[in-house]
PDB file of C-alpha atoms in Angstrom:
ATOM      1  CA  UNK A1455     164.264  97.146 -61.953  1.00 88.00           C
ATOM      2  CA  UNK A1456     164.391  93.687 -60.273  1.00 93.00           C
ATOM      3  CA  UNK A1457     166.653  92.267 -57.634  1.00 94.00           C
ATOM      4  CA  UNK A1458     167.135  89.872 -55.263  1.00 95.00           C
ATOM      5  CA  UNK A1459     168.027  91.270 -51.582  1.00 93.00           C
ATOM      6  CA  UNK A1460     170.488  89.769 -49.909  1.00 93.00           C
ATOM      7  CA  UNK A1461     171.151  90.708 -45.717  1.00 91.00           C
ATOM      8  CA  UNK A1462     173.984  89.480 -43.381  1.00 89.00           C
ATOM      9  CA  UNK A1463     173.769  90.593 -39.436  1.00 88.00           C
ATOM     10  CA  UNK A1464     176.984  92.837 -38.153  1.00 85.00           C
ATOM     11  CA  UNK A1465     177.813  94.052 -34.978  1.00 82.00           C
ATOM     12  CA  UNK A1466     175.779  96.094 -32.440  1.00 83.00           C
ATOM     13  CA  UNK A1467     172.129  93.392 -34.425  1.00 84.00           C
ATOM     14  CA  UNK A1468     172.686  95.745 -37.428  1.00 88.00           C
ATOM     15  CA  UNK A1469     172.469  94.274 -40.703  1.00 88.00           C
ATOM     16  CA  UNK A1470     173.214  95.308 -43.986  1.00 88.00           C
ATOM     17  CA  UNK A1471     171.969  94.291 -47.732  1.00 91.00           C
ATOM     18  CA  UNK A1472     173.483  93.775 -51.169  1.00 93.00           C
ATOM     19  CA  UNK A1473     170.879  93.996 -53.981  1.00 93.00           C
ATOM     20  CA  UNK A1474     171.468  92.308 -56.959  1.00 95.00           C
ATOM     21  CA  UNK A1475     169.379  92.249 -60.621  1.00 96.00           C
ATOM     22  CA  UNK A1476     167.040  89.806 -59.576  1.00 95.00           C
ATOM     23  CA  UNK A1477     167.987  85.898 -61.656  1.00 92.00           C
ATOM     24  CA  UNK A1478     171.854  86.762 -61.218  1.00 93.00           C
ATOM     25  CA  UNK A1479     174.513  85.543 -58.461  1.00 90.00           C
ATOM     26  CA  UNK A1480     176.499  87.383 -56.414  1.00 90.00           C
ATOM     27  CA  UNK A1481     179.676  88.853 -57.646  1.00 87.00           C
ATOM     28  CA  UNK A1482     182.463  87.124 -56.400  1.00 86.00           C
ATOM     29  CA  UNK A1483     183.725  90.212 -55.083  1.00 82.00           C
ATOM     30  CA  UNK A1484     180.810  90.296 -52.681  1.00 83.00           C
ATOM     31  CA  UNK A1485     180.647  87.054 -52.278  1.00 81.00           C
ATOM     32  CA  UNK A1486     184.155  86.364 -49.190  1.00 74.00           C
ATOM     33  CA  UNK A1487     180.667  86.993 -46.500  1.00 72.00           C
ATOM     34  CA  UNK A1488     177.797  85.602 -45.538  1.00 86.00           C
ATOM     35  CA  UNK A1489     174.912  86.627 -47.363  1.00 91.00           C
ATOM     36  CA  UNK A1490     170.864  85.090 -46.910  1.00 92.00           C
ATOM     37  CA  UNK A1491     168.408  86.234 -48.781  1.00 93.00           C
ATOM     38  CA  UNK A1492     165.903  88.501 -47.527  1.00 92.00           C
ATOM     39  CA  UNK A1493     163.628  88.736 -50.283  1.00 91.00           C
ATOM     40  CA  UNK A1494     163.829  87.896 -54.139  1.00 93.00           C
ATOM     41  CA  UNK A1495     162.115  90.206 -56.874  1.00 92.00           C
ATOM     42  CA  UNK A1496     161.820  93.159 -55.769  1.00 89.00           C
ATOM     43  CA  UNK A1497     161.621  96.141 -57.657  1.00 88.00           C
ATOM     44  CA  UNK A1498     163.413  99.267 -57.389  1.00 85.00           C
ATOM     45  CA  UNK A1499     162.356 102.027 -58.259  1.00 81.00           C
ATOM     46  CA  UNK A1500     163.873 105.504 -57.907  1.00 77.00           C
ATOM     47  CA  UNK A1501     161.201 107.663 -55.842  1.00 75.00           C
ATOM     48  CA  UNK A1502     160.175 104.345 -54.112  1.00 74.00           C
ATOM     49  CA  UNK A1503     160.294 103.394 -50.861  1.00 67.00           C
ATOM     50  CA  UNK A1504     163.415 102.357 -49.692  1.00 66.00           C
ATOM     51  CA  UNK A1505     163.969  98.918 -49.364  1.00 66.00           C
ATOM     52  CA  UNK A1506     165.540  97.400 -46.559  1.00 74.00           C
ATOM     53  CA  UNK A1507     167.157 100.399 -46.189  1.00 80.00           C
ATOM     54  CA  UNK A1508     168.709 100.118 -50.107  1.00 85.00           C
ATOM     55  CA  UNK A1509     167.450 103.733 -51.003  1.00 86.00           C
ATOM     56  CA  UNK A1510     166.791 103.528 -54.362  1.00 87.00           C
ATOM     57  CA  UNK A1511     168.578 105.411 -56.595  1.00 87.00           C
ATOM     58  CA  UNK A1512     171.767 104.785 -55.438  1.00 90.00           C
ATOM     59  CA  UNK A1513     170.856 101.261 -55.599  1.00 91.00           C
ATOM     60  CA  UNK A1514     170.713 101.203 -58.928  1.00 91.00           C
ATOM     61  CA  UNK A1515     173.458 103.519 -59.491  1.00 93.00           C
ATOM     62  CA  UNK A1516     175.122 101.362 -58.010  1.00 93.00           C
ATOM     63  CA  UNK A1517     173.867  98.496 -59.820  1.00 94.00           C
ATOM     64  CA  UNK A1518     174.711  99.943 -63.210  1.00 94.00           C
ATOM     65  CA  UNK A1519     178.409 101.165 -62.001  1.00 94.00           C
ATOM     66  CA  UNK A1520     179.610  97.841 -60.572  1.00 93.00           C
ATOM     67  CA  UNK A1521     176.882  94.818 -60.831  1.00 93.00           C
ATOM     68  CA  UNK A1522     174.922  94.737 -57.324  1.00 94.00           C
ATOM     69  CA  UNK A1523     174.458  97.861 -54.750  1.00 94.00           C
ATOM     70  CA  UNK A1524     175.445  96.915 -50.592  1.00 91.00           C
ATOM     71  CA  UNK A1525     174.154  99.288 -47.662  1.00 88.00           C
ATOM     72  CA  UNK A1526     176.454 102.567 -46.918  1.00 77.00           C
ATOM     73  CA  UNK A1527     177.412 101.761 -43.570  1.00 70.00           C
ATOM     74  CA  UNK A1528     175.568 105.036 -41.937  1.00 75.00           C
ATOM     75  CA  UNK A1529     172.139 103.962 -44.398  1.00 71.00           C
ATOM     76  CA  UNK A1530     172.912 100.350 -42.451  1.00 69.00           C
ATOM     77  CA  UNK A1531     169.360  99.552 -39.960  1.00 63.00           C
TER      78      UNK A1531
END
């Protein structure tokens, strides 16, 4: 699955990441934060090295359920 990855700076110099299917806009419920593009057209495939602390299997499941994926608080880097 190809995704566009966005990031935002959180407290403590940590970043959160948001992934949406490539070419799609950020869903309305996730636009209340200042996301900036990190990487476009990233391969997000199960079993591959995580991109920007997004775990592929978890991110794909989140995208299937709600149209986007976001890092969990404990997974920020």
